mmCIF file of C-alpha atoms in Angstrom:
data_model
loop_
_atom_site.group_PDB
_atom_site.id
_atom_site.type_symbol
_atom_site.label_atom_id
_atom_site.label_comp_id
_atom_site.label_asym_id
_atom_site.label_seq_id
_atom_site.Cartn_x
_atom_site.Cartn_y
_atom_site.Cartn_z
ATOM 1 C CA UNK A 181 -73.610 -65.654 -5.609
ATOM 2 C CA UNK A 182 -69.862 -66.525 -5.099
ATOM 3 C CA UNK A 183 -67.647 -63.884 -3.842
ATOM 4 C CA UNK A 184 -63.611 -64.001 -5.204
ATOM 5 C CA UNK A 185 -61.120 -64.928 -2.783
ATOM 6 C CA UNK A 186 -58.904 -62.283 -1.867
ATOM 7 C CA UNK A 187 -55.344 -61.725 -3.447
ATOM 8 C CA UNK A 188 -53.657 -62.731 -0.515
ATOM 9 C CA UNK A 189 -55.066 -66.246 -0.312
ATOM 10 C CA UNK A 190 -54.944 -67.352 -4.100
ATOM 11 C CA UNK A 191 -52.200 -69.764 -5.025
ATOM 12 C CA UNK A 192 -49.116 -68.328 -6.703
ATOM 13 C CA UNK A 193 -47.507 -70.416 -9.356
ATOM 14 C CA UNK A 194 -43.697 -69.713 -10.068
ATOM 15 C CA UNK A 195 -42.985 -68.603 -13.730
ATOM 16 C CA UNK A 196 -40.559 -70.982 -15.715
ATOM 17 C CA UNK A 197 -38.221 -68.244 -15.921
ATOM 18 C CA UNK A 198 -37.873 -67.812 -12.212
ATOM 19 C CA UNK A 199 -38.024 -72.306 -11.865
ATOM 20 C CA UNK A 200 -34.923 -72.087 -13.707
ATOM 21 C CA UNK A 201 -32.858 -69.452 -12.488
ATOM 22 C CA UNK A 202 -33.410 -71.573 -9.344
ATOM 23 C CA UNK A 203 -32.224 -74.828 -10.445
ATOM 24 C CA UNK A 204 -29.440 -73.076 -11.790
ATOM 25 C CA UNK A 205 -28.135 -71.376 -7.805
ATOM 26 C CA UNK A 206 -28.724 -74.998 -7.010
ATOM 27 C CA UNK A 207 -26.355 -76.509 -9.627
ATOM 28 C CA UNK A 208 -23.922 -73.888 -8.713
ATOM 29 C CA UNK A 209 -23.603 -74.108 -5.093
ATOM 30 C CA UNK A 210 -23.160 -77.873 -5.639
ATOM 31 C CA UNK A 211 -20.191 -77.187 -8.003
ATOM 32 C CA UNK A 212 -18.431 -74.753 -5.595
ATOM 33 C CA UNK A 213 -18.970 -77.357 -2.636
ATOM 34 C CA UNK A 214 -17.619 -80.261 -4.320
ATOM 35 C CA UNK A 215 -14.638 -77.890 -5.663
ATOM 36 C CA UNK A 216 -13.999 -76.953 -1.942
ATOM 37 C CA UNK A 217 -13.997 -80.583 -1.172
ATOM 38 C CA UNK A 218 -11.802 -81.983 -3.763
ATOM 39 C CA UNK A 219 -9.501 -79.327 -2.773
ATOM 40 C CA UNK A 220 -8.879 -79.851 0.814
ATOM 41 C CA UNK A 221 -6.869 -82.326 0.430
ATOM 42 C CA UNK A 222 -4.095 -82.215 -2.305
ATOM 43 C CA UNK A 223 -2.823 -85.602 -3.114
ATOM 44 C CA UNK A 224 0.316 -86.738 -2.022
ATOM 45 C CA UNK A 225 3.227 -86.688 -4.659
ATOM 46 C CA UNK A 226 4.365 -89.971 -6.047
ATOM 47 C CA UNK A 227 7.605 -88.222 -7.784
ATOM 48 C CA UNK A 228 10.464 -89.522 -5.477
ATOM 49 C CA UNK A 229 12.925 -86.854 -4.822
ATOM 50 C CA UNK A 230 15.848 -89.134 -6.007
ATOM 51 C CA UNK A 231 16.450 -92.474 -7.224
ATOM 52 C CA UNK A 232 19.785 -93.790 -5.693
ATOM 53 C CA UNK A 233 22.895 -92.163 -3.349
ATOM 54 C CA UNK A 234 26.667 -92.420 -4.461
ATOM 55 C CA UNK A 235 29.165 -91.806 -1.920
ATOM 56 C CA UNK A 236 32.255 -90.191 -3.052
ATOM 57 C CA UNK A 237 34.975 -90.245 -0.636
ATOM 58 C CA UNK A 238 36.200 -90.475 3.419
ATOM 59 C CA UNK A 239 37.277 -87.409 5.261
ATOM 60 C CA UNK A 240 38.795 -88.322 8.633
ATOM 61 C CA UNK A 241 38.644 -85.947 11.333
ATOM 62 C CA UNK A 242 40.120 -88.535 14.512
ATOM 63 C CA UNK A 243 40.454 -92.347 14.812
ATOM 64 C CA UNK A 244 36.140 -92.317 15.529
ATOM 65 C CA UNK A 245 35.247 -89.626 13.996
ATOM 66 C CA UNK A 246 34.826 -90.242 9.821
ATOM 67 C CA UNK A 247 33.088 -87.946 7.542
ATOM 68 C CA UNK A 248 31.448 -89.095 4.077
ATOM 69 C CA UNK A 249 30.883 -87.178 0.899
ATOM 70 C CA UNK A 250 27.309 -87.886 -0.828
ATOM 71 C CA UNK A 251 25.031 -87.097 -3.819
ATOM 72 C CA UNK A 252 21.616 -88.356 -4.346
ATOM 73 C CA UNK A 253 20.440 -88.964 -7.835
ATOM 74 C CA UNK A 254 18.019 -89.051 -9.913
ATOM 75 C CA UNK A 255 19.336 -91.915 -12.619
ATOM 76 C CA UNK A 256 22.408 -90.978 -13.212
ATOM 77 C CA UNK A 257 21.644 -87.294 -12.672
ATOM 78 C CA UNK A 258 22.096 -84.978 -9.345
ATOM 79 C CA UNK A 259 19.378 -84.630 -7.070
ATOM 80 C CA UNK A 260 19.131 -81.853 -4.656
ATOM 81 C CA UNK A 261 16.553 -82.120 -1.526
ATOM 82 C CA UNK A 262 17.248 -82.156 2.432
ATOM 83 C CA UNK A 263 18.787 -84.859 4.248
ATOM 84 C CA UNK A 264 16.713 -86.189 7.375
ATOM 85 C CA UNK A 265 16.330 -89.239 9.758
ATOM 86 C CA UNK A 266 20.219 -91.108 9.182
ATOM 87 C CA UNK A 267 20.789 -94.552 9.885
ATOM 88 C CA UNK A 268 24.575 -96.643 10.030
ATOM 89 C CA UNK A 269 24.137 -100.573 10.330
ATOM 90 C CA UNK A 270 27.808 -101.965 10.682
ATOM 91 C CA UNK A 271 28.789 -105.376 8.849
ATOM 92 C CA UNK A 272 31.991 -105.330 10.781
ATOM 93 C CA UNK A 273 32.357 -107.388 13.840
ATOM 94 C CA UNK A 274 32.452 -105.489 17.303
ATOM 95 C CA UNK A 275 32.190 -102.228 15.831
ATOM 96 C CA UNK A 276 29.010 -99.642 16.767
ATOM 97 C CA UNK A 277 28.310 -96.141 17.023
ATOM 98 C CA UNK A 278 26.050 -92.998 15.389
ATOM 99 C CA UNK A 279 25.715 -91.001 12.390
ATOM 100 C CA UNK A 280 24.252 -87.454 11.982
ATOM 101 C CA UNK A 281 24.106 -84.766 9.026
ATOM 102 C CA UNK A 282 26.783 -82.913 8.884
ATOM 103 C CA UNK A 283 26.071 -80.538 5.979
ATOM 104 C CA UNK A 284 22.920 -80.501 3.499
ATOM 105 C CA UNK A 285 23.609 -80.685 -0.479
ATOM 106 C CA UNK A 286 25.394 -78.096 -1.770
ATOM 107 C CA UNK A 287 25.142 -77.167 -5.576
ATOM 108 C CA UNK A 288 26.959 -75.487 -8.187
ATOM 109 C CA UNK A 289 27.094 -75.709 -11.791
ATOM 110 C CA UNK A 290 30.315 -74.269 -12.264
ATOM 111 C CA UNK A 291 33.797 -76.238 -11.466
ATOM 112 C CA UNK A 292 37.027 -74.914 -11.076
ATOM 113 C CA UNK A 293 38.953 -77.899 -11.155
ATOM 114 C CA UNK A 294 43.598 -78.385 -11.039
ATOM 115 C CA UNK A 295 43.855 -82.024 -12.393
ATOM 116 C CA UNK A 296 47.415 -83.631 -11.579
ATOM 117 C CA UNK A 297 47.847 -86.887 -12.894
ATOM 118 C CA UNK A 298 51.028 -89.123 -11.277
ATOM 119 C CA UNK A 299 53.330 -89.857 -14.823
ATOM 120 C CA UNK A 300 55.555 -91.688 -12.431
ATOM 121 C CA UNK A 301 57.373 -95.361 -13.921
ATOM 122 C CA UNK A 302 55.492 -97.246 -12.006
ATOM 123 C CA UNK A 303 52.059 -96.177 -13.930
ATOM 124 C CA UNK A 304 53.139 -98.720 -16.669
ATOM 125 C CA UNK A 305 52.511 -101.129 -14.582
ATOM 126 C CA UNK A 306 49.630 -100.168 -12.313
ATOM 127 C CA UNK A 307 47.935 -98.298 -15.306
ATOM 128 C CA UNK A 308 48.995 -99.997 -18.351
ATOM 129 C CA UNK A 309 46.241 -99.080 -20.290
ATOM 130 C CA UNK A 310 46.115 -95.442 -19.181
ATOM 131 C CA UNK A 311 42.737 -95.592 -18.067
ATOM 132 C CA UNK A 312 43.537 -92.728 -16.121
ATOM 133 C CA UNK A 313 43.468 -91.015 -19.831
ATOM 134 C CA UNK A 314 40.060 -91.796 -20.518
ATOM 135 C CA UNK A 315 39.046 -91.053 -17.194
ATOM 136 C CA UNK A 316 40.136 -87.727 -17.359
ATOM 137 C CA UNK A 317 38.728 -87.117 -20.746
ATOM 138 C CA UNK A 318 35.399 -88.247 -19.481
ATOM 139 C CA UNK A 319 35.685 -85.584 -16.904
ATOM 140 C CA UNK A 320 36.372 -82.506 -18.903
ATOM 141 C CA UNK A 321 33.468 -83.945 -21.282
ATOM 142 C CA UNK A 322 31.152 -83.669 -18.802
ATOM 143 C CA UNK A 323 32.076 -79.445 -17.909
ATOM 144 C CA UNK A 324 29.186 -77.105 -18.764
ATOM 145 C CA UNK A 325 28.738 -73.508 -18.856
ATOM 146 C CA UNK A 326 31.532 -71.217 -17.413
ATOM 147 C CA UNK A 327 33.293 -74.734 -15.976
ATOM 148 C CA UNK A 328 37.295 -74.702 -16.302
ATOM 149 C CA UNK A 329 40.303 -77.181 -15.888
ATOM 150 C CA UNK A 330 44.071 -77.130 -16.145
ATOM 151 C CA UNK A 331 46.446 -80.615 -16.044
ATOM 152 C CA UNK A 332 49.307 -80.957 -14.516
ATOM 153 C CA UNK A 333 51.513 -84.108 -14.139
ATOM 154 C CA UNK A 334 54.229 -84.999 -11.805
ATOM 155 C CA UNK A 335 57.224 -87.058 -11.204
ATOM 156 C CA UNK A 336 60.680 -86.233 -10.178
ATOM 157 C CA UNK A 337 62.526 -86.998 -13.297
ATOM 158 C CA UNK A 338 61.322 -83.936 -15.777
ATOM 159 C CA UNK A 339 62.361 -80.190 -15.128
ATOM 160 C CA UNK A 340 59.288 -78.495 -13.733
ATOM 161 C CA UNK A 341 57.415 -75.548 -15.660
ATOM 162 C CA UNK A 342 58.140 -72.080 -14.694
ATOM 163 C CA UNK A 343 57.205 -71.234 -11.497
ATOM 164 C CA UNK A 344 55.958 -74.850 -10.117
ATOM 165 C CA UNK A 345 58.087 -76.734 -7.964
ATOM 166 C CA UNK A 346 57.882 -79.932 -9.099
ATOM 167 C CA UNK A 347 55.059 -80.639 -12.157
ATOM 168 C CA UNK A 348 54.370 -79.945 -15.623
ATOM 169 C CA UNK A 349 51.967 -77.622 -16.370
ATOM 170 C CA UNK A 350 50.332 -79.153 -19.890
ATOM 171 C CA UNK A 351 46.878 -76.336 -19.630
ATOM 172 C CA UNK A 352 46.267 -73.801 -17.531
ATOM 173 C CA UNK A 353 42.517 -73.233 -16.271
ATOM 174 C CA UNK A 354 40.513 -73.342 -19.453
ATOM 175 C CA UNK A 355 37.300 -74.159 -20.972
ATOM 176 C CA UNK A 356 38.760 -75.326 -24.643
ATOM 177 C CA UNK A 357 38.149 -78.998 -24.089
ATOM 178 C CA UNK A 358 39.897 -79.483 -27.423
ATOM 179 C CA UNK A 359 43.170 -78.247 -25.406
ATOM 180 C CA UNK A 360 42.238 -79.996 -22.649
ATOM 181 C CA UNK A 361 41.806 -83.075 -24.068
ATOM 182 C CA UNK A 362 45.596 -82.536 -26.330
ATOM 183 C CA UNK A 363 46.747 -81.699 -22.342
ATOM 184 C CA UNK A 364 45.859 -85.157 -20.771
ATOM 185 C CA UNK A 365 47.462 -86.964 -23.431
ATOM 186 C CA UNK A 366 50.734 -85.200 -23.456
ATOM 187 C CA UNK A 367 50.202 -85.855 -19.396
ATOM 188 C CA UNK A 368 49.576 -88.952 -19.563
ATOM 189 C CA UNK A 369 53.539 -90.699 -19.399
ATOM 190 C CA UNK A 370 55.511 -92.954 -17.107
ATOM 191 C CA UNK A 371 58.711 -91.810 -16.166
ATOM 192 C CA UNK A 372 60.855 -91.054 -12.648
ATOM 193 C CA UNK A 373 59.690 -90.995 -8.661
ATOM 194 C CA UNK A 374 56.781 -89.989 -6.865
ATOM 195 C CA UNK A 375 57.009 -86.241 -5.752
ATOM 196 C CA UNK A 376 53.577 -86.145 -5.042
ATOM 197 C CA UNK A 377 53.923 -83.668 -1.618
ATOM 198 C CA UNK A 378 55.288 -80.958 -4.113
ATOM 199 C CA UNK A 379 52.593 -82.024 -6.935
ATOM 200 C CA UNK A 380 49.808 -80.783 -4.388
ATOM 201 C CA UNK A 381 51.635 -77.666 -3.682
ATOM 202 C CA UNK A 382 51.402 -76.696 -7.282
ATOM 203 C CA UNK A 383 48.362 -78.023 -8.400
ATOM 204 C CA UNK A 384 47.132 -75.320 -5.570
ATOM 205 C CA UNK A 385 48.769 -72.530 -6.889
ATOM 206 C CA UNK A 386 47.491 -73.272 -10.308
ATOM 207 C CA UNK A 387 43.208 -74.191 -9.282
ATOM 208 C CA UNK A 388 43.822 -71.024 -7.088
ATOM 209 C CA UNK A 389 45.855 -68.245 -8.848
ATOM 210 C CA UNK A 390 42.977 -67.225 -11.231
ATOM 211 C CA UNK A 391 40.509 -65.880 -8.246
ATOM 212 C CA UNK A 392 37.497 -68.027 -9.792
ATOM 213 C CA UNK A 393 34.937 -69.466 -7.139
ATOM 214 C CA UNK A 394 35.500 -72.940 -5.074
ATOM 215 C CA UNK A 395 38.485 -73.969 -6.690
ATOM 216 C CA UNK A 396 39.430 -77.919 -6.013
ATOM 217 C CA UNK A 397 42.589 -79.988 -6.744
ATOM 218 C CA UNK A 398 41.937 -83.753 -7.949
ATOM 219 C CA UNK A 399 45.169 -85.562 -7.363
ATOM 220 C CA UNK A 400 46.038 -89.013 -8.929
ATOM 221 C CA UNK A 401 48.700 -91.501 -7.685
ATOM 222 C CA UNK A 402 49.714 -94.913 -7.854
ATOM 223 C CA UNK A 403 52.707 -94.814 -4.890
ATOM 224 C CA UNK A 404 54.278 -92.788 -1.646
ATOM 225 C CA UNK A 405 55.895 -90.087 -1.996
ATOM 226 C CA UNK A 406 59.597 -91.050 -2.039
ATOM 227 C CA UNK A 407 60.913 -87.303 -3.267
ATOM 228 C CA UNK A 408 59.314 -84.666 -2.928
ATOM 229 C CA UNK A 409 60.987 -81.172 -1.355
ATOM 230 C CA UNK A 410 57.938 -80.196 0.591
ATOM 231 C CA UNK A 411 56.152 -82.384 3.622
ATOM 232 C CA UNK A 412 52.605 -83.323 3.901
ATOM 233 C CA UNK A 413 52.382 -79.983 6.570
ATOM 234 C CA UNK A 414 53.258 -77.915 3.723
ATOM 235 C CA UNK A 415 51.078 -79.484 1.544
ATOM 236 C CA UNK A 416 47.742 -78.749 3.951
ATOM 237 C CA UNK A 417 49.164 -75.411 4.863
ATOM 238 C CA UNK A 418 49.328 -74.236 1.148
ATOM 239 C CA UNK A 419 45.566 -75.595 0.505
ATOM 240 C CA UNK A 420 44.361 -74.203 3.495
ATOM 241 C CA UNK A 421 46.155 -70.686 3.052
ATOM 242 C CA UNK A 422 43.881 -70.834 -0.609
ATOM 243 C CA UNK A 423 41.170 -72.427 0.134
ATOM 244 C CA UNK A 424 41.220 -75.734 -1.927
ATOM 245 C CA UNK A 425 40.157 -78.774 -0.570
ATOM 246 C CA UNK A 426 42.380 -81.595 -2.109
ATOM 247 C CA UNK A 427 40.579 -84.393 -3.454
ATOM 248 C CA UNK A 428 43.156 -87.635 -3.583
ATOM 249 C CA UNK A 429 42.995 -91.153 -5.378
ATOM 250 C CA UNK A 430 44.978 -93.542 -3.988
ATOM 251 C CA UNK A 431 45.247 -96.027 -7.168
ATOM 252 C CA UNK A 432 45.886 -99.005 -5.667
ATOM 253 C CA UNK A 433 43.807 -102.746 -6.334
ATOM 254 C CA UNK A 434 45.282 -104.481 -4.050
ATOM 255 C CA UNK A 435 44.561 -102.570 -1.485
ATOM 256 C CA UNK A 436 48.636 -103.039 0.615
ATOM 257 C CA UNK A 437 50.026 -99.364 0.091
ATOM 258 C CA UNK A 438 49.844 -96.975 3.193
ATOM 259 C CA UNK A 439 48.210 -93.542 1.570
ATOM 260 C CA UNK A 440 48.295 -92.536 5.249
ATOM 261 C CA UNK A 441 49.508 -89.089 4.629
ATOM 262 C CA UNK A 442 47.396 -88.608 1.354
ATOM 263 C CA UNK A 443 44.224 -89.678 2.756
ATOM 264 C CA UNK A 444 45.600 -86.412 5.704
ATOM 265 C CA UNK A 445 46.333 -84.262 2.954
ATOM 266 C CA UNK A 446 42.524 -84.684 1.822
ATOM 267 C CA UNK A 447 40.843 -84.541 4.992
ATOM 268 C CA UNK A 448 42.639 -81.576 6.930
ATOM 269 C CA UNK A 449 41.968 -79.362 3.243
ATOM 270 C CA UNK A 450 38.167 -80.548 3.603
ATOM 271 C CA UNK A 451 38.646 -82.757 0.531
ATOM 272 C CA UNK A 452 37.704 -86.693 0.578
ATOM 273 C CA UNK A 453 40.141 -89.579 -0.124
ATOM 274 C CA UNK A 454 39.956 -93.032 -1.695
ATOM 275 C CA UNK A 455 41.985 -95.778 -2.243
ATOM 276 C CA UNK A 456 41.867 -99.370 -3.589
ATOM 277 C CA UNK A 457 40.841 -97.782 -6.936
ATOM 278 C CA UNK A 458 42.361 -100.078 -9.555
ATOM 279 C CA UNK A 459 42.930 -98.632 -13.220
ATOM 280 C CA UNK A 460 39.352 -99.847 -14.455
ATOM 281 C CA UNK A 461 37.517 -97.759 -11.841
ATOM 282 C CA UNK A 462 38.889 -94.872 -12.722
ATOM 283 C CA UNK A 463 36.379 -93.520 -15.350
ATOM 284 C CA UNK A 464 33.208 -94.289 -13.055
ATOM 285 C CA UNK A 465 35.307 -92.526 -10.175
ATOM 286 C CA UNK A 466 35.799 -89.619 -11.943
ATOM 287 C CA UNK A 467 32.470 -89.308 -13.087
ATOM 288 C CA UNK A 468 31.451 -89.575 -9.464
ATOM 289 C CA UNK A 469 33.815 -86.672 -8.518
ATOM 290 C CA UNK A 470 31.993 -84.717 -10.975
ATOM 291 C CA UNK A 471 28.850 -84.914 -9.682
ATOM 292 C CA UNK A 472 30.553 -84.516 -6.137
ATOM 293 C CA UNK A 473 31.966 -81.065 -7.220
ATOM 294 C CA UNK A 474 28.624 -80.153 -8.060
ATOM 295 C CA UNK A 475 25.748 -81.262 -5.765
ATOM 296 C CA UNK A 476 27.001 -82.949 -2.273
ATOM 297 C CA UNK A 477 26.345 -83.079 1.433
ATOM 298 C CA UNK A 478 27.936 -84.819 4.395
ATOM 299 C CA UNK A 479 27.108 -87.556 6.778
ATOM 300 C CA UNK A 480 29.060 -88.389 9.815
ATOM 301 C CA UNK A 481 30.062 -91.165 11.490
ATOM 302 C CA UNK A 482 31.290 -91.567 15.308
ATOM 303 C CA UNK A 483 32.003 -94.241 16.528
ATOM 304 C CA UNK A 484 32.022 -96.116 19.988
ATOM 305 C CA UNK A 485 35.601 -96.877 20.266
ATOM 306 C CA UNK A 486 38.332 -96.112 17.766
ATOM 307 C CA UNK A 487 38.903 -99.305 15.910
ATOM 308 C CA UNK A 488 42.924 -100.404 15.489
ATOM 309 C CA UNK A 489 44.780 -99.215 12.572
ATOM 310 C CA UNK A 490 44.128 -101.924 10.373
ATOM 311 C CA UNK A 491 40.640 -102.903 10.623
ATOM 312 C CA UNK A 492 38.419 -102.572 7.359
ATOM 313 C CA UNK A 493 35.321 -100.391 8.724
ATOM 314 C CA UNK A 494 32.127 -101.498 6.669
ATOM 315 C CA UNK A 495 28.712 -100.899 6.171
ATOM 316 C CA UNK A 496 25.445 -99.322 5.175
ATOM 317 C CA UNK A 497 24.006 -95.338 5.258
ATOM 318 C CA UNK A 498 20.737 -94.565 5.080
ATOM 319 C CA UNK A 499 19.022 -91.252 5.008
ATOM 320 C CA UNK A 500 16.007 -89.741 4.265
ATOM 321 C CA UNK A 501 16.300 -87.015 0.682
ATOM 322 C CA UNK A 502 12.861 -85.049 0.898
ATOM 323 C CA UNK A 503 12.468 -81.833 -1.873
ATOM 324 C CA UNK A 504 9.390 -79.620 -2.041
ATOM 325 C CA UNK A 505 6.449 -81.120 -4.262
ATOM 326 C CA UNK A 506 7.997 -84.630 -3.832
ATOM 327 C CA UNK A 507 8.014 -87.798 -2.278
ATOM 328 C CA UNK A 508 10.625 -88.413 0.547
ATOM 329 C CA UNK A 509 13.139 -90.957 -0.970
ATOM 330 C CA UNK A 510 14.280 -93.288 1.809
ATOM 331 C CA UNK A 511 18.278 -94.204 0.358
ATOM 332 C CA UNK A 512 20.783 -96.484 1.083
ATOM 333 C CA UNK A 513 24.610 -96.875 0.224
ATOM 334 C CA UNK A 514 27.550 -99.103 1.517
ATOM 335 C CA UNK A 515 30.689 -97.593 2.886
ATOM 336 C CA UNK A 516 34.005 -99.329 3.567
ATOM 337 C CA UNK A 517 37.398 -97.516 4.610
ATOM 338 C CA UNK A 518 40.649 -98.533 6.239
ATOM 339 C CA UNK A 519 41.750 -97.569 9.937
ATOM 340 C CA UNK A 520 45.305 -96.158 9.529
ATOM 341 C CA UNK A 521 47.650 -95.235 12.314
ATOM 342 C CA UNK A 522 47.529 -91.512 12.333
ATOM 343 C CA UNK A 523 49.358 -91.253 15.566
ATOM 344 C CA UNK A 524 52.739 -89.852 13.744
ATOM 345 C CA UNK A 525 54.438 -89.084 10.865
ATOM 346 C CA UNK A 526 54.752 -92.040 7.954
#
């Protein structure tokens, strides 16, 4: 007689129900684990940060110690990111030394901007194509939002408007670029001297008067100043006393006049300077001011030994441009500018 096996002992067999719900925990935990692992580790970003670097003008704060304007860009659009790791190689003979960061990129959309625009005789010549026109035109084109401008022009020859010393008010700050654009043309003349100390001093008052944000002055001129009432000092102590950096274009292709006092005027106001601009460059240097007034940082140069007055100073920036969720863009630009005696007046 065979006696049953007790319940303890006799083999239990899952139910399909319970098989599955298993598999299921399984499939699951596998799913969260290879989540967490994919996860872990975010890939890097390919985006660069920018594209390309202009630079946009000298500032010189002592015979070795030069200061340069920069944007980064995407294209032909501003970048914005934080500048890292610079590099100077020098393509000038005998010449060595350092640069550091001297400011990150600043932006703003808005621009408050005084354009004066030299209408002296000698733009015939130098501009006979008034380039400087289209130039101009191309820069109150590219104003957005809240952005303003007023023109001016100067030369000694024409009775000032009320209350300037020396220019011709043609707009005040505005945003009509219709008026704007009627202003540069009626600007846009060649006629008398160069009064170009007493041009700043107005252009001032006018970017300044209205109390609007980070006002600038972008001054335009093809010679020295040979009559203006004011001196350079006054010039820098009425741009200082407001608070506009001067930003001053030496037109000049060949390179032979001595924009020794305009290239102070710009630096001591915390503007930037360039010369051996000939008519042609204007519109792309304009354009470049533009996106200078609106995104830029500094880099700064010191060098070993103050070159002599004279010497062309030349060669290439690099920095590093890295923005959050981007790839660090590694950019390079060339830089050239003039030694000039600075040891007394010119």
């Amino acid at each position: 007689m065979s006696h049953p096996q007790p319940a303890s002992s006799l083999p239990v067999r899952p139910s399909r129900r319970s098989a599955l719900r298993s598999w299921g925990a399984l499939l699951g935990l596998s799913a969260l684990l290879a989540s967490c692992a994919s996860t872990g580790t975010p890939p890097a970003p390919t985006t660069p940060t920018a594209t390309g670097m202009q630079l946009n003008g000298t500032r010189v704060l002592g015979p070795s110690q030069v200061q340069f304007g920069v944007t980064p860009l995407n294209g032909t659009q501003t970048a914005t990111g934080t500048l890292s790791n610079p590099a100077v190689t020098f393509t000038t003979a005998g010449v060595s030394g350092t640069v550091s960061v001297c400011g990150q990129v600043s932006v703003q959309n808005t621009v408050t901007a005084a354009v004066t625009l030299d209408a002296t005789g000698s733009m015939s010549s130098t501009d006979p194509d008034v380039k400087r026109r289209a130039a101009a035109k191309a820069f109150v084109a590219r104003m957005t939002g809240d952005s303003q401008a007023a023109v001016l022009s100067f030369e000694a020859s024409s009775a000032p408007s009320a209350g300037l010393i020396g220019s011709r008010l043609h707009q005040d700050l505005t945003s009509d670029q219709t008026a704007l654009n009627r202003a540069i043309d009626n600007a846009t003349y060649a006629s008398g001297t160069t009064n170009f100390y007493d041009a700043v001093v107005d252009a001032v008052k006018v970017a300044s008067r209205a109390g609007r944000p980070s006002p600038i002055v972008l001054a335009l001129t093809d010679g020295i100043d040979n009559r203006s009432s004011h001196s350079p000092d006054d010039a820098i102590a009425a741009a200082k006393a407001a608070g506009v950096p001067v930003y001053a274009i030496g037109l000049d292709a060949t390179g032979t006049l001595d924009f020794t006092q305009m290239e102070r005027i710009a630096s001591e106001t915390g503007g930037l300077f360039r010369s051996n601009i000939a008519a042609g460059d204007l519109d792309a240097y304009f354009s470049q001011l533009y996106n200078a007034f609106t995104a830029q940082g500094c880099l700064e140069l010191n060098l070993a030994a103050a070159p002599a007055p004279g010497t062309t100073v030349a060669g290439t920036l690099s920095v590093d441009v890295t923005d959050y969720g981007k790839a660090t863009s590694r950019l390079s630009v060339p830089f050239s500018y003039a030694v000039r005696d600075t040891s007394g007046p010119n």
